[in-house]
Amino acid sequence: MQTQKCKIDPQNIDRSAIVQAAQLLKDGALVAFPTETVYGLGANGWDAAACKRIYQAKGRPSDNPLILHISNLDMLEQIVHEVPKAAKKLMDAFWPGPLTMIFPKADAVPDAVTGGLDTVAVRFPSHPVAMALIEVAALPIAAPSANTSGRPSPTSAAHVAYDLDGKIDMILDGGEAQWGLESTIVDVCENPPMILRPGAITKEMIQPILGDVAMDPTVLDKPADGKKPKAPGMKYTHYAPKADVYLVRGTHVAAYINALVEQKRAEGKRVGVLATEESKTLYDADIVLSVGSRADLEEVGAKLFGVLREFDTQKAEIVYAEVFPYEAEGLAIMNRLQKSAGYRFLDAE
């Protein structure tokens, strides 16, 4: 298969490109497109066969649910069985935007979208290209991140092409993603509503809207074997480069990492360090990459997946990563880093 690549300006959208991509979706094809979080790999959300192609292209486990993307609330009525009061409050506050909610699903939603669950994940993206594509296609678009399953999510069209060129029908190149981390997921079927995946919409932002909000244990802890995931990103190892990643915490992180670098270098390993602007000069590794300033966690989130992919480009075999606070945007960053590292921590005391 030859993958078509089409550049598109989010501020001056070429409608002919959108019409072509929308027709491909209607015909059962796969189209990668930009959102404000990461690039999505889209299929017709009503077409079970097309949705199954997403799993095949990504190498994605079939019980890992997809997210349906909509461009208006009329679409939501076709997808969900009911809209809880908590969902209405969150919709008013954060839609369109980087928030996904878990609803009781309507019977018309294919099992290929939900992984066989009786709930469905829905998002109303704010990116102009995503909104235009859904509107012209006039159907909900089922879309996980447009990457090989388990790899760092794509924040550019180049990342999509690296993983999926020749496996999908089209890539709409709308430039770099704004947020860089996937959407926050909140299960509004629970009482109180529960955050299943942290993102740009933080717990601190949700609490004033809902009052009480819970946090699923898998946000911070390794998921239990055999537990069926309610939403993307909950069960499997994700966001991992080819190198083995270790998270280093404690009071003497730089000295500890440099000692490890020296040891691994003596073993003939090519070693990388994921650092910040404040600390990058402290390390003596083969590859030192900064994810931005520790004072700007939004920047860190936007750059994280691109930096993890850069370690592959520079052929790192082992990566030691600094950690971040488990609050506000830092919670989403640590959620991704822990899954990237397979929950492997080293203590630098």
CSV table of C-alpha atoms in Angstrom, one decimal:
chain,number,residue,atom,x,y,z
A,1,MET,CA,0.0,0.0,0.0
A,2,GLN,CA,1.2,3.5,-0.8
A,3,THR,CA,0.4,6.1,1.9
A,4,GLN,CA,-0.7,9.5,0.6
A,5,LYS,CA,0.8,12.4,2.4
A,6,CYS,CA,-1.0,15.8,2.3
A,7,LYS,CA,0.2,18.9,4.0
A,8,ILE,CA,-2.7,21.1,5.4
A,9,ASP,CA,-2.6,24.5,7.1
A,10,PRO,CA,-4.8,24.4,10.2
A,11,GLN,CA,-5.3,28.2,9.9
A,12,ASN,CA,-6.2,28.1,6.2
A,13,ILE,CA,-7.7,24.6,5.5
A,14,ASP,CA,-7.7,23.2,2.0
A,15,ARG,CA,-11.2,21.9,1.8
A,16,SER,CA,-10.4,19.6,-1.2
A,17,ALA,CA,-7.9,17.7,1.0
A,18,ILE,CA,-10.5,17.3,3.7
A,19,VAL,CA,-13.1,16.1,1.2
A,20,GLN,CA,-10.6,13.5,-0.1
A,21,ALA,CA,-9.8,12.3,3.4
A,22,ALA,CA,-13.4,12.2,4.4
A,23,GLN,CA,-14.3,10.1,1.3
A,24,LEU,CA,-11.5,7.6,2.2
A,25,LEU,CA,-13.0,7.2,5.7
A,26,LYS,CA,-16.4,6.6,4.2
A,27,ASP,CA,-14.9,4.0,2.0
A,28,GLY,CA,-13.4,2.1,4.9
A,29,ALA,CA,-9.9,3.4,4.6
A,30,LEU,CA,-7.5,4.6,7.4
A,31,VAL,CA,-6.5,8.3,7.7
A,32,ALA,CA,-4.1,9.8,10.2
A,33,PHE,CA,-4.9,13.3,11.2
A,34,PRO,CA,-3.7,16.0,13.7
A,35,THR,CA,-5.5,16.8,17.0
A,36,GLU,CA,-4.5,19.2,19.7
A,37,THR,CA,-3.0,16.3,21.7
A,38,VAL,CA,-1.4,13.8,19.4
A,39,TYR,CA,-2.0,12.5,15.8
A,40,GLY,CA,-4.9,10.1,15.6
A,41,LEU,CA,-5.4,7.1,13.3
A,42,GLY,CA,-8.9,7.4,12.1
A,43,ALA,CA,-11.6,5.0,10.7
A,44,ASN,CA,-15.3,5.2,10.2
A,45,GLY,CA,-16.7,4.6,13.7
A,46,TRP,CA,-19.8,2.8,12.4
A,47,ASP,CA,-17.7,0.4,10.2
A,48,ALA,CA,-16.5,-2.6,12.3
A,49,ALA,CA,-14.3,-3.9,9.5
A,50,ALA,CA,-12.6,-0.5,9.2
A,51,CYS,CA,-12.0,-0.3,12.9
A,52,LYS,CA,-10.5,-3.7,12.9
A,53,ARG,CA,-8.0,-2.4,10.3
A,54,ILE,CA,-6.8,0.1,13.0
A,55,TYR,CA,-5.8,-2.8,15.3
A,56,GLN,CA,-4.0,-4.6,12.4
A,57,ALA,CA,-2.1,-1.5,11.3
A,58,LYS,CA,-1.0,-0.6,14.8
A,59,GLY,CA,-0.5,-4.2,16.0
A,60,ARG,CA,-2.9,-3.2,18.8
A,61,PRO,CA,-4.5,-5.8,21.2
A,62,SER,CA,-8.1,-6.2,20.3
A,63,ASP,CA,-9.4,-5.6,23.8
A,64,ASN,CA,-7.9,-2.1,24.0
A,65,PRO,CA,-10.8,0.2,23.3
A,66,LEU,CA,-10.8,3.1,20.7
A,67,ILE,CA,-12.1,6.6,21.1
A,68,LEU,CA,-14.9,8.0,19.0
A,69,HIS,CA,-14.2,11.6,17.9
A,70,ILE,CA,-17.2,13.9,17.2
A,71,SER,CA,-17.7,17.5,15.9
A,72,ASN,CA,-21.1,18.3,17.4
A,73,LEU,CA,-23.3,17.1,20.2
A,74,ASP,CA,-25.9,15.7,17.8
A,75,MET,CA,-23.4,12.9,17.1
A,76,LEU,CA,-23.1,12.2,20.8
A,77,GLU,CA,-26.8,11.3,20.9
A,78,GLN,CA,-26.2,8.6,18.3
A,79,ILE,CA,-23.3,7.1,20.2
A,80,VAL,CA,-24.3,7.0,23.9
A,81,HIS,CA,-27.2,5.5,25.8
A,82,GLU,CA,-27.4,8.4,28.3
A,83,VAL,CA,-25.5,11.5,29.3
A,84,PRO,CA,-24.9,11.7,33.1
A,85,LYS,CA,-25.1,15.1,34.8
A,86,ALA,CA,-21.4,15.0,35.6
A,87,ALA,CA,-20.7,14.7,31.8
A,88,LYS,CA,-22.8,17.7,31.0
A,89,LYS,CA,-20.8,19.8,33.4
A,90,LEU,CA,-17.5,18.6,31.9
A,91,MET,CA,-18.8,19.2,28.4
A,92,ASP,CA,-19.7,22.7,29.2
A,93,ALA,CA,-16.3,23.4,30.7
A,94,PHE,CA,-13.9,21.5,28.5
A,95,TRP,CA,-15.5,20.6,25.1
A,96,PRO,CA,-14.2,21.0,22.5
A,97,GLY,CA,-10.8,20.2,23.9
A,98,PRO,CA,-8.4,17.5,25.2
A,99,LEU,CA,-11.0,15.6,27.3
A,100,THR,CA,-12.4,12.1,26.6
A,101,MET,CA,-15.3,10.8,28.6
A,102,ILE,CA,-16.6,7.2,29.1
A,103,PHE,CA,-20.4,6.8,28.6
A,104,PRO,CA,-22.8,4.0,28.5
A,105,LYS,CA,-22.8,3.0,24.8
A,106,ALA,CA,-25.7,2.9,22.4
A,107,ASP,CA,-26.4,-0.5,20.7
A,108,ALA,CA,-25.3,0.9,17.3
A,109,VAL,CA,-21.7,1.3,18.4
A,110,PRO,CA,-19.6,-1.7,17.1
A,111,ASP,CA,-17.8,-4.0,19.5
A,112,ALA,CA,-14.7,-3.3,17.4
A,113,VAL,CA,-14.7,0.2,18.9
A,114,THR,CA,-15.3,-0.7,22.5
A,115,GLY,CA,-13.3,-3.9,22.9
A,116,GLY,CA,-16.6,-5.7,23.8
A,117,LEU,CA,-17.4,-3.3,26.7
A,118,ASP,CA,-20.8,-1.8,27.3
A,119,THR,CA,-19.2,1.6,27.5
A,120,VAL,CA,-17.8,3.9,24.8
A,121,ALA,CA,-15.0,6.6,25.0
A,122,VAL,CA,-16.0,9.9,23.2
A,123,ARG,CA,-14.0,13.1,22.6
A,124,PHE,CA,-14.8,16.4,20.9
A,125,PRO,CA,-11.4,17.7,19.7
A,126,SER,CA,-10.7,21.4,19.2
A,127,HIS,CA,-8.1,21.1,16.4
A,128,PRO,CA,-9.5,22.8,13.3
A,129,VAL,CA,-8.3,20.0,11.0
A,130,ALA,CA,-9.8,17.3,13.1
A,131,MET,CA,-13.1,19.2,13.5
A,132,ALA,CA,-13.3,19.8,9.7
A,133,LEU,CA,-12.6,16.2,8.9
A,134,ILE,CA,-15.3,14.9,11.2
A,135,GLU,CA,-17.8,17.5,10.0
A,136,VAL,CA,-17.3,16.7,6.3
A,137,ALA,CA,-17.2,12.9,6.8
A,138,ALA,CA,-20.5,13.4,8.8
A,139,LEU,CA,-19.6,10.4,11.0
A,140,PRO,CA,-17.8,9.7,14.3
A,141,ILE,CA,-14.2,8.9,13.7
A,142,ALA,CA,-12.7,6.0,15.8
A,143,ALA,CA,-9.1,6.9,16.5
A,144,PRO,CA,-6.3,5.9,18.8
A,145,SER,CA,-2.9,7.4,18.5
A,146,ALA,CA,-1.4,7.0,15.0
A,147,ASN,CA,1.7,4.9,16.0
A,148,THR,CA,2.8,1.3,16.3
A,149,SER,CA,1.2,-0.1,19.5
A,150,GLY,CA,3.5,0.4,22.5
A,151,ARG,CA,5.6,3.1,20.9
A,152,PRO,CA,5.7,6.8,21.9
A,153,SER,CA,2.6,8.5,20.6
A,154,PRO,CA,3.1,10.7,17.5
A,155,THR,CA,3.2,14.5,17.8
A,156,SER,CA,4.1,15.1,14.1
A,157,ALA,CA,3.2,13.6,10.7
A,158,ALA,CA,6.9,12.4,10.5
A,159,HIS,CA,6.4,10.3,13.6
A,160,VAL,CA,3.2,8.8,12.0
A,161,ALA,CA,5.1,8.0,8.7
A,162,TYR,CA,8.0,6.4,10.6
A,163,ASP,CA,5.6,3.9,12.2
A,164,LEU,CA,2.8,3.4,9.7
A,165,ASP,CA,4.0,4.4,6.2
A,166,GLY,CA,2.7,1.7,3.8
A,167,LYS,CA,0.2,0.4,6.3
A,168,ILE,CA,-2.4,3.2,6.2
A,169,ASP,CA,-4.1,5.1,3.3
A,170,MET,CA,-3.4,8.8,4.1
A,171,ILE,CA,-1.6,11.1,6.5
A,172,LEU,CA,-2.9,14.7,6.9
A,173,ASP,CA,0.1,16.7,8.0
A,174,GLY,CA,-1.1,19.7,10.1
A,175,GLY,CA,2.2,20.4,11.8
A,176,GLU,CA,3.2,19.8,15.4
A,177,ALA,CA,0.6,18.8,18.0
A,178,GLN,CA,0.1,21.5,20.7
A,179,TRP,CA,-0.2,19.4,23.9
A,180,GLY,CA,1.9,16.4,23.1
A,181,LEU,CA,0.1,14.1,25.6
A,182,GLU,CA,-3.1,12.2,24.9
A,183,SER,CA,-6.4,13.5,26.2
A,184,THR,CA,-7.5,13.2,29.8
A,185,ILE,CA,-10.0,10.3,30.2
A,186,VAL,CA,-12.8,10.5,32.8
A,187,ASP,CA,-15.3,7.7,33.4
A,188,VAL,CA,-18.6,9.5,34.0
A,189,CYS,CA,-20.4,6.2,34.6
A,190,GLU,CA,-18.7,6.0,38.0
A,191,ASN,CA,-19.9,7.8,41.1
A,192,PRO,CA,-17.8,9.8,41.8
A,193,PRO,CA,-16.5,10.2,38.2
A,194,MET,CA,-13.0,8.6,37.9
A,195,ILE,CA,-9.9,9.8,36.0
A,196,LEU,CA,-8.6,6.8,34.0
A,197,ARG,CA,-5.8,8.6,32.2
A,198,PRO,CA,-4.4,12.1,33.2
A,199,GLY,CA,-3.7,14.7,30.5
A,200,ALA,CA,-3.9,18.4,29.8
A,201,ILE,CA,-7.2,18.7,31.7
A,202,THR,CA,-5.9,18.0,35.2
A,203,LYS,CA,-7.6,16.8,38.4
A,204,GLU,CA,-7.1,20.3,39.8
A,205,MET,CA,-9.1,21.7,36.9
A,206,ILE,CA,-11.9,19.0,37.2
A,207,GLN,CA,-12.5,19.2,40.9
A,208,PRO,CA,-14.0,22.7,40.9
A,209,ILE,CA,-16.4,21.6,38.3
A,210,LEU,CA,-17.5,18.2,39.8
A,211,GLY,CA,-16.5,18.5,43.4
A,212,ASP,CA,-15.5,14.9,44.2
A,213,VAL,CA,-13.4,13.0,41.5
A,214,ALA,CA,-11.6,9.7,41.9
A,215,MET,CA,-8.4,8.5,40.4
A,216,ASP,CA,-8.0,5.0,39.0
A,217,PRO,CA,-5.2,3.1,40.7
A,218,THR,CA,-3.6,2.3,37.2
A,219,VAL,CA,-2.8,6.0,36.8
A,220,LEU,CA,0.2,5.4,39.1
A,221,ASP,CA,0.5,1.7,39.6
A,222,LYS,CA,1.1,-1.2,37.3
A,223,PRO,CA,-2.2,-2.7,36.1
A,224,ALA,CA,-3.3,-6.1,37.4
A,225,ASP,CA,-2.9,-9.0,34.9
A,226,GLY,CA,-6.1,-10.1,33.4
A,227,LYS,CA,-8.0,-6.9,34.1
A,228,LYS,CA,-9.9,-5.6,31.0
A,229,PRO,CA,-9.0,-2.0,30.2
A,230,LYS,CA,-11.9,0.5,30.2
A,231,ALA,CA,-10.0,3.0,28.1
A,232,PRO,CA,-6.8,3.4,26.0
A,233,GLY,CA,-3.5,3.5,27.8
A,234,MET,CA,-4.6,1.5,30.9
A,235,LYS,CA,-3.3,-2.0,30.5
A,236,TYR,CA,-0.4,-2.4,28.3
A,237,THR,CA,3.2,-1.0,28.2
A,238,HIS,CA,3.1,2.2,26.2
A,239,TYR,CA,5.2,5.1,25.0
A,240,ALA,CA,8.4,3.0,25.0
A,241,PRO,CA,11.4,3.7,22.8
A,242,LYS,CA,13.6,0.7,21.7
A,243,ALA,CA,16.0,1.4,24.6
A,244,ASP,CA,15.5,0.1,28.1
A,245,VAL,CA,14.2,3.1,30.2
A,246,TYR,CA,14.8,3.6,33.9
A,247,LEU,CA,13.4,6.4,36.0
A,248,VAL,CA,15.8,7.8,38.6
A,249,ARG,CA,14.5,9.5,41.8
A,250,GLY,CA,16.1,10.8,44.9
A,251,THR,CA,18.4,13.5,46.1
A,252,HIS,CA,21.6,12.8,44.1
A,253,VAL,CA,20.2,12.0,40.7
A,254,ALA,CA,22.9,13.4,38.5
A,255,ALA,CA,25.8,11.8,40.3
A,256,TYR,CA,24.0,8.5,40.5
A,257,ILE,CA,23.2,8.5,36.7
A,258,ASN,CA,26.7,9.5,35.8
A,259,ALA,CA,28.0,6.5,37.8
A,260,LEU,CA,25.6,4.2,35.9
A,261,VAL,CA,26.6,5.8,32.6
A,262,GLU,CA,30.3,5.0,33.3
A,263,GLN,CA,29.4,1.5,34.2
A,264,LYS,CA,27.3,0.8,31.1
A,265,ARG,CA,29.7,2.5,28.8
A,266,ALA,CA,32.4,0.1,30.0
A,267,GLU,CA,30.0,-2.7,29.0
A,268,GLY,CA,29.9,-1.2,25.5
A,269,LYS,CA,26.4,0.2,25.8
A,270,ARG,CA,25.2,3.5,24.2
A,271,VAL,CA,23.5,5.4,27.0
A,272,GLY,CA,21.1,8.3,27.0
A,273,VAL,CA,19.8,10.7,29.6
A,274,LEU,CA,16.4,12.4,29.6
A,275,ALA,CA,17.0,15.7,31.4
A,276,THR,CA,15.6,19.2,31.7
A,277,GLU,CA,17.0,22.5,30.7
A,278,GLU,CA,18.2,23.1,34.2
A,279,SER,CA,20.1,19.8,34.5
A,280,LYS,CA,21.3,18.9,31.0
A,281,THR,CA,24.9,20.1,31.5
A,282,LEU,CA,25.3,17.8,34.6
A,283,TYR,CA,25.4,14.6,32.6
A,284,ASP,CA,28.3,12.8,30.8
A,285,ALA,CA,26.3,10.4,28.6
A,286,ASP,CA,26.5,9.5,24.9
A,287,ILE,CA,23.1,11.3,24.4
A,288,VAL,CA,21.6,13.9,26.6
A,289,LEU,CA,18.2,15.3,25.6
A,290,SER,CA,16.2,18.0,27.3
A,291,VAL,CA,12.4,17.8,27.5
A,292,GLY,CA,12.3,21.5,28.4
A,293,SER,CA,12.2,23.6,31.6
A,294,ARG,CA,11.2,22.0,34.9
A,295,ALA,CA,9.3,25.3,35.5
A,296,ASP,CA,7.1,24.7,32.4
A,297,LEU,CA,5.5,21.3,32.7
A,298,GLU,CA,3.3,22.1,29.7
A,299,GLU,CA,6.4,22.3,27.6
A,300,VAL,CA,7.7,19.1,29.0
A,301,GLY,CA,4.5,17.3,28.1
A,302,ALA,CA,4.5,18.7,24.6
A,303,LYS,CA,8.1,17.5,24.0
A,304,LEU,CA,8.1,14.2,25.8
A,305,PHE,CA,7.2,11.8,23.1
A,306,GLY,CA,9.4,13.5,20.5
A,307,VAL,CA,12.4,13.2,22.8
A,308,LEU,CA,11.6,9.5,23.5
A,309,ARG,CA,11.6,8.9,19.8
A,310,GLU,CA,14.8,10.8,19.3
A,311,PHE,CA,16.6,8.3,21.5
A,312,ASP,CA,15.7,5.7,18.9
A,313,THR,CA,17.1,7.9,16.1
A,314,GLN,CA,20.4,8.3,18.0
A,315,LYS,CA,20.4,4.5,18.7
A,316,ALA,CA,20.4,4.6,22.5
A,317,GLU,CA,20.4,1.2,24.2
A,318,ILE,CA,19.7,2.4,27.8
A,319,VAL,CA,17.9,5.6,28.9
A,320,TYR,CA,18.0,7.1,32.4
A,321,ALA,CA,15.2,9.6,32.9
A,322,GLU,CA,14.6,12.3,35.6
A,323,VAL,CA,11.2,12.3,37.3
A,324,PHE,CA,8.6,15.0,37.9
A,325,PRO,CA,6.1,15.9,40.6
A,326,TYR,CA,2.9,13.9,40.8
A,327,GLU,CA,0.6,16.8,40.6
A,328,ALA,CA,-1.1,19.0,38.0
A,329,GLU,CA,0.6,18.4,34.5
A,330,GLY,CA,3.3,16.4,36.2
A,331,LEU,CA,0.9,13.6,36.9
A,332,ALA,CA,0.3,13.0,33.2
A,333,ILE,CA,4.0,13.2,32.5
A,334,MET,CA,4.8,10.6,35.1
A,335,ASN,CA,1.9,8.4,34.0
A,336,ARG,CA,3.5,8.2,30.5
A,337,LEU,CA,7.1,7.9,31.8
A,338,GLN,CA,6.2,5.0,34.2
A,339,LYS,CA,4.6,3.1,31.3
A,340,SER,CA,7.5,3.9,29.1
A,341,ALA,CA,9.9,2.4,31.7
A,342,GLY,CA,7.7,-0.5,32.5
A,343,TYR,CA,7.5,0.9,36.1
A,344,ARG,CA,11.3,0.5,36.6
A,345,PHE,CA,12.6,2.9,39.2
A,346,LEU,CA,16.1,3.4,40.6
A,347,ASP,CA,16.7,5.3,43.9
A,348,ALA,CA,19.6,7.8,44.0
A,349,GLU,CA,19.9,8.4,47.7
